[in-house]
N, CA, C and O atoms as a CHARMM CRD file, in Angstrom:
* protein
*
  388
    1    1 MET  N     45.09800  82.56900  67.16200 PROA 1      0.00000
    2    1 MET  CA    45.27700  81.70800  68.30000 PROA 1      0.00000
    3    1 MET  C     43.92900  81.18700  68.80100 PROA 1      0.00000
    4    1 MET  O     43.75100  79.99800  69.06800 PROA 1      0.00000
    5    2 GLU  N     42.99000  82.12400  68.91800 PROA 2      0.00000
    6    2 GLU  CA    41.67300  81.73700  69.39500 PROA 2      0.00000
    7    2 GLU  C     40.97800  80.81400  68.39700 PROA 2      0.00000
    8    2 GLU  O     40.23000  79.92400  68.80100 PROA 2      0.00000
    9    3 ALA  N     41.20700  81.00600  67.14300 PROA 3      0.00000
   10    3 ALA  CA    40.62100  80.14600  66.11000 PROA 3      0.00000
   11    3 ALA  C     41.20300  78.74400  66.22400 PROA 3      0.00000
   12    3 ALA  O     40.48700  77.76100  66.03300 PROA 3      0.00000
   13    4 ALA  N     42.47900  78.63700  66.52900 PROA 4      0.00000
   14    4 ALA  CA    43.12800  77.33900  66.68300 PROA 4      0.00000
   15    4 ALA  C     42.55600  76.61100  67.89700 PROA 4      0.00000
   16    4 ALA  O     42.32100  75.40400  67.83800 PROA 4      0.00000
   17    5 LEU  N     42.32800  77.33400  69.00200 PROA 5      0.00000
   18    5 LEU  CA    41.72600  76.73400  70.19100 PROA 5      0.00000
   19    5 LEU  C     40.30000  76.25800  69.91600 PROA 5      0.00000
   20    5 LEU  O     39.88500  75.18300  70.34900 PROA 5      0.00000
   21    6 GLN  N     39.56400  77.09900  69.17600 PROA 6      0.00000
   22    6 GLN  CA    38.18700  76.74400  68.82000 PROA 6      0.00000
   23    6 GLN  C     38.18200  75.49300  67.93200 PROA 6      0.00000
   24    6 GLN  O     37.34100  74.61100  68.10700 PROA 6      0.00000
   25    7 ASN  N     39.10800  75.41800  66.99300 PROA 7      0.00000
   26    7 ASN  CA    39.21600  74.26700  66.08700 PROA 7      0.00000
   27    7 ASN  C     39.58400  73.01100  66.87700 PROA 7      0.00000
   28    7 ASN  O     39.03000  71.93700  66.64300 PROA 7      0.00000
   29    8 ASP  N     40.52100  73.15500  67.81200 PROA 8      0.00000
   30    8 ASP  CA    40.93000  72.03000  68.65300 PROA 8      0.00000
   31    8 ASP  C     39.76500  71.54400  69.52200 PROA 8      0.00000
   32    8 ASP  O     39.57600  70.34200  69.70800 PROA 8      0.00000
   33    9 LYS  N     38.99400  72.49000  70.04600 PROA 9      0.00000
   34    9 LYS  CA    37.82700  72.15000  70.86200 PROA 9      0.00000
   35    9 LYS  C     36.78500  71.39800  70.03500 PROA 9      0.00000
   36    9 LYS  O     36.20000  70.42700  70.51500 PROA 9      0.00000
   37   10 VAL  N     36.55000  71.82800  68.81900 PROA 10     0.00000
   38   10 VAL  CA    35.57700  71.17200  67.92400 PROA 10     0.00000
   39   10 VAL  C     36.04300  69.75300  67.60700 PROA 10     0.00000
   40   10 VAL  O     35.24200  68.81800  67.61700 PROA 10     0.00000
   41   11 GLN  N     37.33600  69.59100  67.32700 PROA 11     0.00000
   42   11 GLN  CA    37.86500  68.26100  67.02500 PROA 11     0.00000
   43   11 GLN  C     37.75700  67.33900  68.23900 PROA 11     0.00000
   44   11 GLN  O     37.43800  66.15800  68.10000 PROA 11     0.00000
   45   12 THR  N     38.01800  67.87000  69.40500 PROA 12     0.00000
   46   12 THR  CA    37.91600  67.07400  70.63300 PROA 12     0.00000
   47   12 THR  C     36.47000  66.64200  70.86800 PROA 12     0.00000
   48   12 THR  O     36.21000  65.49300  71.22600 PROA 12     0.00000
   49   13 LEU  N     35.53200  67.56800  70.66400 PROA 13     0.00000
   50   13 LEU  CA    34.11300  67.23200  70.83500 PROA 13     0.00000
   51   13 LEU  C     33.65800  66.19700  69.80600 PROA 13     0.00000
   52   13 LEU  O     32.85200  65.32300  70.12700 PROA 13     0.00000
   53   14 ARG  N     34.15700  66.28300  68.59200 PROA 14     0.00000
   54   14 ARG  CA    33.81300  65.27700  67.56700 PROA 14     0.00000
   55   14 ARG  C     34.35300  63.90000  67.97200 PROA 14     0.00000
   56   14 ARG  O     33.67800  62.88200  67.81600 PROA 14     0.00000
   57   15 LYS  N     35.56200  63.89300  68.48700 PROA 15     0.00000
   58   15 LYS  CA    36.16100  62.63200  68.92900 PROA 15     0.00000
   59   15 LYS  C     35.34700  62.02300  70.06900 PROA 15     0.00000
   60   15 LYS  O     35.09400  60.81900  70.08700 PROA 15     0.00000
   61   16 VAL  N     34.93900  62.86800  71.02000 PROA 16     0.00000
   62   16 VAL  CA    34.11700  62.38800  72.13500 PROA 16     0.00000
   63   16 VAL  C     32.78600  61.85900  71.60700 PROA 16     0.00000
   64   16 VAL  O     32.30700  60.81700  72.05400 PROA 16     0.00000
   65   17 ASP  N     32.19200  62.57800  70.66000 PROA 17     0.00000
   66   17 ASP  CA    30.91700  62.14500  70.07000 PROA 17     0.00000
   67   17 ASP  C     31.06600  60.79300  69.36400 PROA 17     0.00000
   68   17 ASP  O     30.20300  59.92500  69.49300 PROA 17     0.00000
   69   18 GLU  N     32.16500  60.61700  68.61800 PROA 18     0.00000
   70   18 GLU  CA    32.41500  59.34000  67.94000 PROA 18     0.00000
   71   18 GLU  C     32.60300  58.21100  68.95500 PROA 18     0.00000
   72   18 GLU  O     32.09600  57.10400  68.77400 PROA 18     0.00000
   73   19 ASP  N     33.33900  58.51300  70.02200 PROA 19     0.00000
   74   19 ASP  CA    33.55100  57.50400  71.06200 PROA 19     0.00000
   75   19 ASP  C     32.23800  57.12700  71.73700 PROA 19     0.00000
   76   19 ASP  O     32.00600  55.95300  72.02700 PROA 19     0.00000
   77   20 MET  N     31.38000  58.10400  71.98800 PROA 20     0.00000
   78   20 MET  CA    30.07700  57.83800  72.59800 PROA 20     0.00000
   79   20 MET  C     29.20700  56.97100  71.68600 PROA 20     0.00000
   80   20 MET  O     28.53800  56.05100  72.15600 PROA 20     0.00000
   81   21 LEU  N     29.21700  57.26200  70.38600 PROA 21     0.00000
   82   21 LEU  CA    28.45500  56.45100  69.43700 PROA 21     0.00000
   83   21 LEU  C     28.98300  55.01900  69.40100 PROA 21     0.00000
   84   21 LEU  O     28.21300  54.06100  69.32600 PROA 21     0.00000
   85   22 CYS  N     30.31500  54.89000  69.45500 PROA 22     0.00000
   86   22 CYS  CA    30.92500  53.55100  69.47000 PROA 22     0.00000
   87   22 CYS  C     30.51900  52.79700  70.72900 PROA 22     0.00000
   88   22 CYS  O     30.18400  51.61500  70.65300 PROA 22     0.00000
   89   23 LEU  N     30.54200  53.45200  71.87800 PROA 23     0.00000
   90   23 LEU  CA    30.12000  52.81700  73.12800 PROA 23     0.00000
   91   23 LEU  C     28.64100  52.44100  73.08500 PROA 23     0.00000
   92   23 LEU  O     28.24200  51.39200  73.59200 PROA 23     0.00000
   93   24 GLN  N     27.83500  53.30500  72.47800 PROA 24     0.00000
   94   24 GLN  CA    26.40500  53.00600  72.36600 PROA 24     0.00000
   95   24 GLN  C     26.18400  51.76300  71.49800 PROA 24     0.00000
   96   24 GLN  O     25.35000  50.92200  71.83300 PROA 24     0.00000
   97   25 ARG  N     26.91600  51.63900  70.39300 PROA 25     0.00000
   98   25 ARG  CA    26.80700  50.44400  69.54500 PROA 25     0.00000
   99   25 ARG  C     27.25100  49.19300  70.29600 PROA 25     0.00000
  100   25 ARG  O     26.62400  48.13900  70.18200 PROA 25     0.00000
  101   26 ILE  N     28.33500  49.31100  71.06600 PROA 26     0.00000
  102   26 ILE  CA    28.82000  48.17000  71.84200 PROA 26     0.00000
  103   26 ILE  C     27.76600  47.74400  72.85800 PROA 26     0.00000
  104   26 ILE  O     27.49500  46.55300  73.01500 PROA 26     0.00000
  105   27 TYR  N     27.17000  48.72000  73.54800 PROA 27     0.00000
  106   27 TYR  CA    26.13400  48.42200  74.53500 PROA 27     0.00000
  107   27 TYR  C     24.93500  47.74500  73.87000 PROA 27     0.00000
  108   27 TYR  O     24.39200  46.78000  74.40700 PROA 27     0.00000
  109   28 THR  N     24.52400  48.24400  72.71400 PROA 28     0.00000
  110   28 THR  CA    23.39500  47.65100  71.98100 PROA 28     0.00000
  111   28 THR  C     23.71300  46.21900  71.56200 PROA 28     0.00000
  112   28 THR  O     22.87500  45.32600  71.69200 PROA 28     0.00000
  113   29 ASP  N     24.92500  46.00500  71.06100 PROA 29     0.00000
  114   29 ASP  CA    25.33000  44.65200  70.66100 PROA 29     0.00000
  115   29 ASP  C     25.36200  43.70000  71.85700 PROA 29     0.00000
  116   29 ASP  O     24.91800  42.55700  71.75700 PROA 29     0.00000
  117   30 LEU  N     25.88800  44.17500  72.98700 PROA 30     0.00000
  118   30 LEU  CA    25.92400  43.33500  74.18800 PROA 30     0.00000
  119   30 LEU  C     24.52300  43.01700  74.68200 PROA 30     0.00000
  120   30 LEU  O     24.25800  41.89400  75.11300 PROA 30     0.00000
  121   31 ALA  N     23.62900  43.98400  74.62700 PROA 31     0.00000
  122   31 ALA  CA    22.25200  43.75000  75.07300 PROA 31     0.00000
  123   31 ALA  C     21.56500  42.72800  74.17900 PROA 31     0.00000
  124   31 ALA  O     20.86300  41.84800  74.67700 PROA 31     0.00000
  125   32 SER  N     21.75600  42.83100  72.86700 PROA 32     0.00000
  126   32 SER  CA    21.11600  41.85500  71.97200 PROA 32     0.00000
  127   32 SER  C     21.73100  40.47200  72.14200 PROA 32     0.00000
  128   32 SER  O     21.02400  39.46800  72.05700 PROA 32     0.00000
  129   33 ALA  N     23.04100  40.40700  72.38200 PROA 33     0.00000
  130   33 ALA  CA    23.67800  39.10800  72.61700 PROA 33     0.00000
  131   33 ALA  C     23.16500  38.48600  73.91000 PROA 33     0.00000
  132   33 ALA  O     22.94900  37.27600  73.97500 PROA 33     0.00000
  133   34 ALA  N     22.97100  39.30900  74.93900 PROA 34     0.00000
  134   34 ALA  CA    22.43600  38.79600  76.21000 PROA 34     0.00000
  135   34 ALA  C     21.01300  38.28200  76.02900 PROA 34     0.00000
  136   34 ALA  O     20.65200  37.25400  76.60200 PROA 34     0.00000
  137   35 GLU  N     20.20800  38.97600  75.24900 PROA 35     0.00000
  138   35 GLU  CA    18.83800  38.51000  74.98500 PROA 35     0.00000
  139   35 GLU  C     18.85000  37.18300  74.22600 PROA 35     0.00000
  140   35 GLU  O     18.08000  36.27500  74.53700 PROA 35     0.00000
  141   36 ASP  N     19.73200  37.08000  73.22800 PROA 36     0.00000
  142   36 ASP  CA    19.83500  35.83000  72.46800 PROA 36     0.00000
  143   36 ASP  C     20.24900  34.67100  73.36800 PROA 36     0.00000
  144   36 ASP  O     19.69300  33.57600  73.28000 PROA 36     0.00000
  145   37 GLN  N     21.22500  34.92000  74.23000 PROA 37     0.00000
  146   37 GLN  CA    21.68200  33.86500  75.13000 PROA 37     0.00000
  147   37 GLN  C     20.61000  33.49100  76.14000 PROA 37     0.00000
  148   37 GLN  O     20.48700  32.32400  76.51200 PROA 37     0.00000
  149   38 ALA  N     19.84200  34.46200  76.58100 PROA 38     0.00000
  150   38 ALA  CA    18.76300  34.16800  77.52400 PROA 38     0.00000
  151   38 ALA  C     17.72800  33.25400  76.88100 PROA 38     0.00000
  152   38 ALA  O     17.23100  32.32500  77.51800 PROA 38     0.00000
  153   39 SER  N     17.40500  33.52100  75.61500 PROA 39     0.00000
  154   39 SER  CA    16.43300  32.64700  74.94200 PROA 39     0.00000
  155   39 SER  C     17.02700  31.26100  74.72000 PROA 39     0.00000
  156   39 SER  O     16.31300  30.26200  74.80300 PROA 39     0.00000
  157   40 ILE  N     18.31400  31.19200  74.44100 PROA 40     0.00000
  158   40 ILE  CA    18.96700  29.89300  74.26000 PROA 40     0.00000
  159   40 ILE  C     18.95300  29.11500  75.57700 PROA 40     0.00000
  160   40 ILE  O     18.67800  27.91500  75.58500 PROA 40     0.00000
  161   41 PHE  N     19.24900  29.79500  76.69200 PROA 41     0.00000
  162   41 PHE  CA    19.23200  29.12200  77.98900 PROA 41     0.00000
  163   41 PHE  C     17.82500  28.67000  78.35400 PROA 41     0.00000
  164   41 PHE  O     17.64500  27.58100  78.90000 PROA 41     0.00000
  165   42 ASP  N     16.82400  29.50100  78.05600 PROA 42     0.00000
  166   42 ASP  CA    15.43800  29.10000  78.32300 PROA 42     0.00000
  167   42 ASP  C     15.08000  27.86100  77.51000 PROA 42     0.00000
  168   42 ASP  O     14.45000  26.93400  78.01800 PROA 42     0.00000
  169   43 SER  N     15.48300  27.85600  76.25500 PROA 43     0.00000
  170   43 SER  CA    15.22200  26.70500  75.39300 PROA 43     0.00000
  171   43 SER  C     15.95500  25.46900  75.91200 PROA 43     0.00000
  172   43 SER  O     15.40200  24.36900  75.92600 PROA 43     0.00000
  173   44 LEU  N     17.19200  25.65800  76.33400 PROA 44     0.00000
  174   44 LEU  CA    17.98700  24.55200  76.86000 PROA 44     0.00000
  175   44 LEU  C     17.35700  23.98500  78.13500 PROA 44     0.00000
  176   44 LEU  O     17.31400  22.77000  78.32700 PROA 44     0.00000
  177   45 GLU  N     16.87300  24.87100  78.99900 PROA 45     0.00000
  178   45 GLU  CA    16.23100  24.41500  80.22900 PROA 45     0.00000
  179   45 GLU  C     14.97600  23.60900  79.92600 PROA 45     0.00000
  180   45 GLU  O     14.72900  22.58700  80.56500 PROA 45     0.00000
  181   46 SER  N     14.18300  24.05800  78.96000 PROA 46     0.00000
  182   46 SER  CA    12.96200  23.31200  78.63500 PROA 46     0.00000
  183   46 SER  C     13.30200  21.95700  78.02200 PROA 46     0.00000
  184   46 SER  O     12.62900  20.96400  78.29600 PROA 46     0.00000
  185   47 HSD  N     14.35000  21.91200  77.18800 PROA 47     0.00000
  186   47 HSD  CA    14.77200  20.62600  76.61300 PROA 47     0.00000
  187   47 HSD  C     15.26900  19.67800  77.70100 PROA 47     0.00000
  188   47 HSD  O     14.98100  18.48100  77.66700 PROA 47     0.00000
  189   48 MET  N     16.01600  20.21600  78.66700 PROA 48     0.00000
  190   48 MET  CA    16.51400  19.38700  79.75700 PROA 48     0.00000
  191   48 MET  C     15.35900  18.84900  80.60600 PROA 48     0.00000
  192   48 MET  O     15.38500  17.69600  81.03700 PROA 48     0.00000
  193   49 ALA  N     14.35100  19.68400  80.84300 PROA 49     0.00000
  194   49 ALA  CA    13.19700  19.23500  81.62900 PROA 49     0.00000
  195   49 ALA  C     12.44400  18.13500  80.89400 PROA 49     0.00000
  196   49 ALA  O     12.02600  17.15100  81.50400 PROA 49     0.00000
  197   50 ARG  N     12.27100  18.30100  79.57600 PROA 50     0.00000
  198   50 ARG  CA    11.60300  17.25400  78.79500 PROA 50     0.00000
  199   50 ARG  C     12.41100  15.96600  78.79200 PROA 50     0.00000
  200   50 ARG  O     11.85000  14.87500  78.89800 PROA 50     0.00000
  201   51 ALA  N     13.73500  16.09200  78.66900 PROA 51     0.00000
  202   51 ALA  CA    14.58800  14.90500  78.66300 PROA 51     0.00000
  203   51 ALA  C     14.51100  14.18400  80.00800 PROA 51     0.00000
  204   51 ALA  O     14.47700  12.95400  80.05100 PROA 51     0.00000
  205   52 ALA  N     14.48400  14.93600  81.09500 PROA 52     0.00000
  206   52 ALA  CA    14.38100  14.31800  82.42200 PROA 52     0.00000
  207   52 ALA  C     13.05500  13.57500  82.56300 PROA 52     0.00000
  208   52 ALA  O     13.00800  12.48000  83.12200 PROA 52     0.00000
  209   53 ALA  N     11.98500  14.17100  82.05700 PROA 53     0.00000
  210   53 ALA  CA    10.67500  13.50700  82.11400 PROA 53     0.00000
  211   53 ALA  C     10.67600  12.24500  81.24900 PROA 53     0.00000
  212   53 ALA  O     10.11600  11.22300  81.64500 PROA 53     0.00000
  213   54 ASP  N     11.29900  12.30900  80.07900 PROA 54     0.00000
  214   54 ASP  CA    11.37400  11.13100  79.20600 PROA 54     0.00000
  215   54 ASP  C     12.18800  10.01500  79.85700 PROA 54     0.00000
  216   54 ASP  O     11.82100   8.84400  79.75900 PROA 54     0.00000
  217   55 VAL  N     13.28300  10.36500  80.51500 PROA 55     0.00000
  218   55 VAL  CA    14.10800   9.35700  81.18800 PROA 55     0.00000
  219   55 VAL  C     13.31300   8.69900  82.30600 PROA 55     0.00000
  220   55 VAL  O     13.38100   7.48400  82.49000 PROA 55     0.00000
  221   56 GLU  N     12.56600   9.49500  83.04700 PROA 56     0.00000
  222   56 GLU  CA    11.75600   8.94500  84.14700 PROA 56     0.00000
  223   56 GLU  C     10.69400   7.98600  83.60400 PROA 56     0.00000
  224   56 GLU  O     10.49300   6.89700  84.14300 PROA 56     0.00000
  225   57 ARG  N     10.01100   8.40800  82.52000 PROA 57     0.00000
  226   57 ARG  CA     9.00900   7.51800  81.92300 PROA 57     0.00000
  227   57 ARG  C      9.65600   6.25200  81.37600 PROA 57     0.00000
  228   57 ARG  O      9.08700   5.16600  81.48900 PROA 57     0.00000
  229   58 GLY  N     10.82900   6.38100  80.78900 PROA 58     0.00000
  230   58 GLY  CA    11.53700   5.21500  80.27200 PROA 58     0.00000
  231   58 GLY  C     11.91500   4.24500  81.37200 PROA 58     0.00000
  232   58 GLY  O     11.81500   3.03000  81.20400 PROA 58     0.00000
  233   59 ARG  N     12.35300   4.79100  82.50500 PROA 59     0.00000
  234   59 ARG  CA    12.69700   3.93500  83.64400 PROA 59     0.00000
  235   59 ARG  C     11.47300   3.16900  84.13300 PROA 59     0.00000
  236   59 ARG  O     11.55600   1.97800  84.43300 PROA 59     0.00000
  237   60 GLU  N     10.34600   3.85500  84.21000 PROA 60     0.00000
  238   60 GLU  CA     9.11800   3.19100  84.64000 PROA 60     0.00000
  239   60 GLU  C      8.70300   2.09700  83.65000 PROA 60     0.00000
  240   60 GLU  O      8.25000   1.02800  84.06000 PROA 60     0.00000
  241   61 GLU  N      8.85700   2.36300  82.36000 PROA 61     0.00000
  242   61 GLU  CA     8.50700   1.35800  81.35500 PROA 61     0.00000
  243   61 GLU  C      9.42800   0.15100  81.42800 PROA 61     0.00000
  244   61 GLU  O      8.98600  -0.98200  81.23800 PROA 61     0.00000
  245   62 ILE  N     10.70800   0.38700  81.70400 PROA 62     0.00000
  246   62 ILE  CA    11.65000  -0.72800  81.82600 PROA 62     0.00000
  247   62 ILE  C     11.28200  -1.59000  83.02700 PROA 62     0.00000
  248   62 ILE  O     11.30000  -2.81800  82.94500 PROA 62     0.00000
  249   63 GLU  N     10.94800  -0.94200  84.14600 PROA 63     0.00000
  250   63 GLU  CA    10.53500  -1.70300  85.32200 PROA 63     0.00000
  251   63 GLU  C      9.26800  -2.50600  85.03200 PROA 63     0.00000
  252   63 GLU  O      9.14700  -3.66100  85.44100 PROA 63     0.00000
  253   64 TYR  N      8.33700  -1.89000  84.33100 PROA 64     0.00000
  254   64 TYR  CA     7.08000  -2.54600  83.97300 PROA 64     0.00000
  255   64 TYR  C      7.34600  -3.73400  83.04600 PROA 64     0.00000
  256   64 TYR  O      6.76200  -4.80400  83.21500 PROA 64     0.00000
  257   65 THR  N      8.22700  -3.53600  82.07100 PROA 65     0.00000
  258   65 THR  CA     8.56300  -4.60200  81.12500 PROA 65     0.00000
  259   65 THR  C      9.28800  -5.73800  81.81900 PROA 65     0.00000
  260   65 THR  O      9.01200  -6.90700  81.54800 PROA 65     0.00000
  261   66 ASP  N     10.21600  -5.41000  82.71600 PROA 66     0.00000
  262   66 ASP  CA    10.95000  -6.45400  83.44400 PROA 66     0.00000
  263   66 ASP  C     10.00300  -7.31200  84.27500 PROA 66     0.00000
  264   66 ASP  O     10.22600  -8.51500  84.41400 PROA 66     0.00000
  265   67 LYS  N      8.97100  -6.72500  84.81700 PROA 67     0.00000
  266   67 LYS  CA     8.00300  -7.47200  85.61400 PROA 67     0.00000
  267   67 LYS  C      7.34300  -8.53900  84.75500 PROA 67     0.00000
  268   67 LYS  O      7.22200  -9.69200  85.16900 PROA 67     0.00000
  269   68 TYR  N      6.92000  -8.15500  83.56700 PROA 68     0.00000
  270   68 TYR  CA     6.26500  -9.12800  82.69100 PROA 68     0.00000
  271   68 TYR  C      7.27200 -10.03500  82.00500 PROA 68     0.00000
  272   68 TYR  O      6.92100 -11.14200  81.59700 PROA 68     0.00000
  273   69 ASN  N      8.49100  -9.60000  81.87100 PROA 69     0.00000
  274   69 ASN  CA     9.54100 -10.43900  81.31100 PROA 69     0.00000
  275   69 ASN  C      9.84300 -11.59600  82.24600 PROA 69     0.00000
  276   69 ASN  O     10.11800 -12.70400  81.78600 PROA 69     0.00000
  277   70 MET  N      9.79700 -11.36300  83.53900 PROA 70     0.00000
  278   70 MET  CA    10.02700 -12.43500  84.51600 PROA 70     0.00000
  279   70 MET  C      8.94700 -13.50200  84.37600 PROA 70     0.00000
  280   70 MET  O      9.23700 -14.69500  84.46500 PROA 70     0.00000
  281   71 ALA  N      7.72200 -13.08700  84.16100 PROA 71     0.00000
  282   71 ALA  CA     6.63100 -14.04200  83.98300 PROA 71     0.00000
  283   71 ALA  C      6.86300 -14.87700  82.72600 PROA 71     0.00000
  284   71 ALA  O      6.61400 -16.08300  82.73000 PROA 71     0.00000
  285   72 ALA  N      7.33500 -14.25200  81.65900 PROA 72     0.00000
  286   72 ALA  CA     7.61000 -14.98400  80.42300 PROA 72     0.00000
  287   72 ALA  C      8.76100 -15.96600  80.63600 PROA 72     0.00000
  288   72 ALA  O      8.71900 -17.09000  80.13600 PROA 72     0.00000
  289   73 LYS  N      9.79600 -15.54000  81.38200 PROA 73     0.00000
  290   73 LYS  CA    10.91600 -16.43900  81.66300 PROA 73     0.00000
  291   73 LYS  C     10.45800 -17.63700  82.49000 PROA 73     0.00000
  292   73 LYS  O     10.85400 -18.77000  82.21800 PROA 73     0.00000
  293   74 LEU  N      9.63800 -17.39200  83.48000 PROA 74     0.00000
  294   74 LEU  CA     9.12600 -18.47300  84.32600 PROA 74     0.00000
  295   74 LEU  C      8.27000 -19.42900  83.49600 PROA 74     0.00000
  296   74 LEU  O      8.38100 -20.64600  83.64300 PROA 74     0.00000
  297   75 LYS  N      7.43100 -18.89300  82.63700 PROA 75     0.00000
  298   75 LYS  CA     6.58400 -19.72100  81.78400 PROA 75     0.00000
  299   75 LYS  C      7.44600 -20.58400  80.85700 PROA 75     0.00000
  300   75 LYS  O      7.16100 -21.76600  80.65900 PROA 75     0.00000
  301   76 ARG  N      8.48800 -19.99400  80.29700 PROA 76     0.00000
  302   76 ARG  CA     9.38900 -20.73800  79.41600 PROA 76     0.00000
  303   76 ARG  C     10.07900 -21.86100  80.18700 PROA 76     0.00000
  304   76 ARG  O     10.21800 -22.97200  79.67600 PROA 76     0.00000
  305   77 ARG  N     10.51000 -21.57300  81.41200 PROA 77     0.00000
  306   77 ARG  CA    11.16900 -22.60200  82.23200 PROA 77     0.00000
  307   77 ARG  C     10.20000 -23.73600  82.57200 PROA 77     0.00000
  308   77 ARG  O     10.58300 -24.90600  82.55800 PROA 77     0.00000
  309   78 LEU  N      8.96400 -23.39500  82.87200 PROA 78     0.00000
  310   78 LEU  CA     7.97200 -24.42800  83.16000 PROA 78     0.00000
  311   78 LEU  C      7.73300 -25.32200  81.94300 PROA 78     0.00000
  312   78 LEU  O      7.64700 -26.54400  82.06900 PROA 78     0.00000
  313   79 TRP  N      7.63000 -24.71200  80.77700 PROA 79     0.00000
  314   79 TRP  CA     7.44600 -25.49800  79.55400 PROA 79     0.00000
  315   79 TRP  C      8.65300 -26.39400  79.29500 PROA 79     0.00000
  316   79 TRP  O      8.49600 -27.55100  78.90500 PROA 79     0.00000
  317   80 LEU  N      9.85700 -25.86400  79.50900 PROA 80     0.00000
  318   80 LEU  CA    11.05800 -26.67700  79.32200 PROA 80     0.00000
  319   80 LEU  C     11.09400 -27.83700  80.31500 PROA 80     0.00000
  320   80 LEU  O     11.44800 -28.95900  79.95200 PROA 80     0.00000
  321   81 ALA  N     10.72700 -27.56600  81.56400 PROA 81     0.00000
  322   81 ALA  CA    10.70300 -28.63300  82.57000 PROA 81     0.00000
  323   81 ALA  C      9.65700 -29.68200  82.20000 PROA 81     0.00000
  324   81 ALA  O      9.92100 -30.88000  82.30300 PROA 81     0.00000
  325   82 ALA  N      8.47100 -29.24300  81.76800 PROA 82     0.00000
  326   82 ALA  CA     7.42000 -30.19400  81.36600 PROA 82     0.00000
  327   82 ALA  C      7.87500 -31.00800  80.15800 PROA 82     0.00000
  328   82 ALA  O      7.64300 -32.21500  80.08500 PROA 82     0.00000
  329   83 GLY  N      8.52200 -30.33500  79.21800 PROA 83     0.00000
  330   83 GLY  CA     9.04500 -31.05000  78.04200 PROA 83     0.00000
  331   83 GLY  C     10.12000 -32.05800  78.43100 PROA 83     0.00000
  332   83 GLY  O     10.16800 -33.16600  77.89600 PROA 83     0.00000
  333   84 GLY  N     10.98500 -31.66200  79.37100 PROA 84     0.00000
  334   84 GLY  CA    12.03300 -32.58100  79.83300 PROA 84     0.00000
  335   84 GLY  C     11.43800 -33.78800  80.53700 PROA 84     0.00000
  336   84 GLY  O     11.88800 -34.91400  80.32400 PROA 84     0.00000
  337   85 ILE  N     10.43700 -33.56700  81.36800 PROA 85     0.00000
  338   85 ILE  CA     9.78000 -34.68300  82.06100 PROA 85     0.00000
  339   85 ILE  C      9.10100 -35.58700  81.04800 PROA 85     0.00000
  340   85 ILE  O      9.18600 -36.81100  81.14900 PROA 85     0.00000
  341   86 PHE  N      8.43100 -34.99400  80.07600 PROA 86     0.00000
  342   86 PHE  CA     7.76800 -35.78300  79.03600 PROA 86     0.00000
  343   86 PHE  C      8.79000 -36.59900  78.24500 PROA 86     0.00000
  344   86 PHE  O      8.55200 -37.76700  77.93800 PROA 86     0.00000
  345   87 ALA  N      9.93300 -35.97900  77.91400 PROA 87     0.00000
  346   87 ALA  CA    10.98400 -36.68500  77.17700 PROA 87     0.00000
  347   87 ALA  C     11.54600 -37.82800  78.01400 PROA 87     0.00000
  348   87 ALA  O     11.81000 -38.90200  77.47500 PROA 87     0.00000
  349   88 LEU  N     11.73600 -37.62500  79.31600 PROA 88     0.00000
  350   88 LEU  CA    12.22000 -38.68700  80.19400 PROA 88     0.00000
  351   88 LEU  C     11.21600 -39.83000  80.27600 PROA 88     0.00000
  352   88 LEU  O     11.59700 -41.00000  80.30400 PROA 88     0.00000
  353   89 MET  N      9.92900 -39.48500  80.31500 PROA 89     0.00000
  354   89 MET  CA     8.90200 -40.52700  80.35800 PROA 89     0.00000
  355   89 MET  C      8.92500 -41.34400  79.07500 PROA 89     0.00000
  356   89 MET  O      8.83400 -42.57100  79.11400 PROA 89     0.00000
  357   90 ILE  N      9.04600 -40.67300  77.94900 PROA 90     0.00000
  358   90 ILE  CA     9.12000 -41.38600  76.66100 PROA 90     0.00000
  359   90 ILE  C     10.37800 -42.23600  76.61700 PROA 90     0.00000
  360   90 ILE  O     10.32000 -43.40700  76.24100 PROA 90     0.00000
  361   91 PHE  N     11.51300 -41.66400  76.99600 PROA 91     0.00000
  362   91 PHE  CA    12.78900 -42.38800  76.97700 PROA 91     0.00000
  363   91 PHE  C     12.75400 -43.56600  77.94200 PROA 91     0.00000
  364   91 PHE  O     13.25000 -44.64700  77.62600 PROA 91     0.00000
  365   92 GLY  N     12.16600 -43.35700  79.12200 PROA 92     0.00000
  366   92 GLY  CA    12.03700 -44.45600  80.10000 PROA 92     0.00000
  367   92 GLY  C     11.11200 -45.54200  79.57500 PROA 92     0.00000
  368   92 GLY  O     11.37000 -46.72300  79.80900 PROA 92     0.00000
  369   93 GLY  N     10.03900 -45.18200  78.87200 PROA 93     0.00000
  370   93 GLY  CA     9.12300 -46.18200  78.29200 PROA 93     0.00000
  371   93 GLY  C      9.80700 -46.98100  77.18500 PROA 93     0.00000
  372   93 GLY  O      9.57700 -48.18100  77.03700 PROA 93     0.00000
  373   94 VAL  N     10.65000 -46.29900  76.41200 PROA 94     0.00000
  374   94 VAL  CA    11.36400 -46.98900  75.34200 PROA 94     0.00000
  375   94 VAL  C     12.38700 -47.95300  75.94100 PROA 94     0.00000
  376   94 VAL  O     12.54500 -49.05700  75.42100 PROA 94     0.00000
  377   95 LEU  N     13.07400 -47.58600  76.99300 PROA 95     0.00000
  378   95 LEU  CA    14.06600 -48.43600  77.62500 PROA 95     0.00000
  379   95 LEU  C     13.43900 -49.62600  78.34700 PROA 95     0.00000
  380   95 LEU  O     14.00600 -50.71900  78.36900 PROA 95     0.00000
  381   96 SER  N     12.27300 -49.40600  78.93100 PROA 96     0.00000
  382   96 SER  CA    11.64600 -50.48700  79.67900 PROA 96     0.00000
  383   96 SER  C     10.97100 -51.49900  78.74600 PROA 96     0.00000
  384   96 SER  O     10.65500 -52.60800  79.17700 PROA 96     0.00000
  385   97 SER  N     10.75200 -51.15000  77.51400 PROA 97     0.00000
  386   97 SER  CA    10.11000 -52.10800  76.62900 PROA 97     0.00000
  387   97 SER  C     11.03500 -53.05300  75.98600 PROA 97     0.00000
  388   97 SER  O     10.60400 -53.91000  75.21500 PROA 97     0.00000
């Protein structure tokens, strides 16, 4: 009887030991997964910060380009107006002759 109790106690302790090892592996796996995710989030945050800086620089460049684009549009309109006036002068000279 006592041998059976001792055997049962040994089996119970082995089961507890196996369960503890399983829990330890689970904890280790969760810790490594958390570390991996932390590095991924850090990387994601740095990429987002760089993207925000790039968008800001792009916006400034677009504003800068639009400023000089307006000057080019105005210059083109002036040339077209001068060409139109010149064409009218030529056409008027041809009609008056």
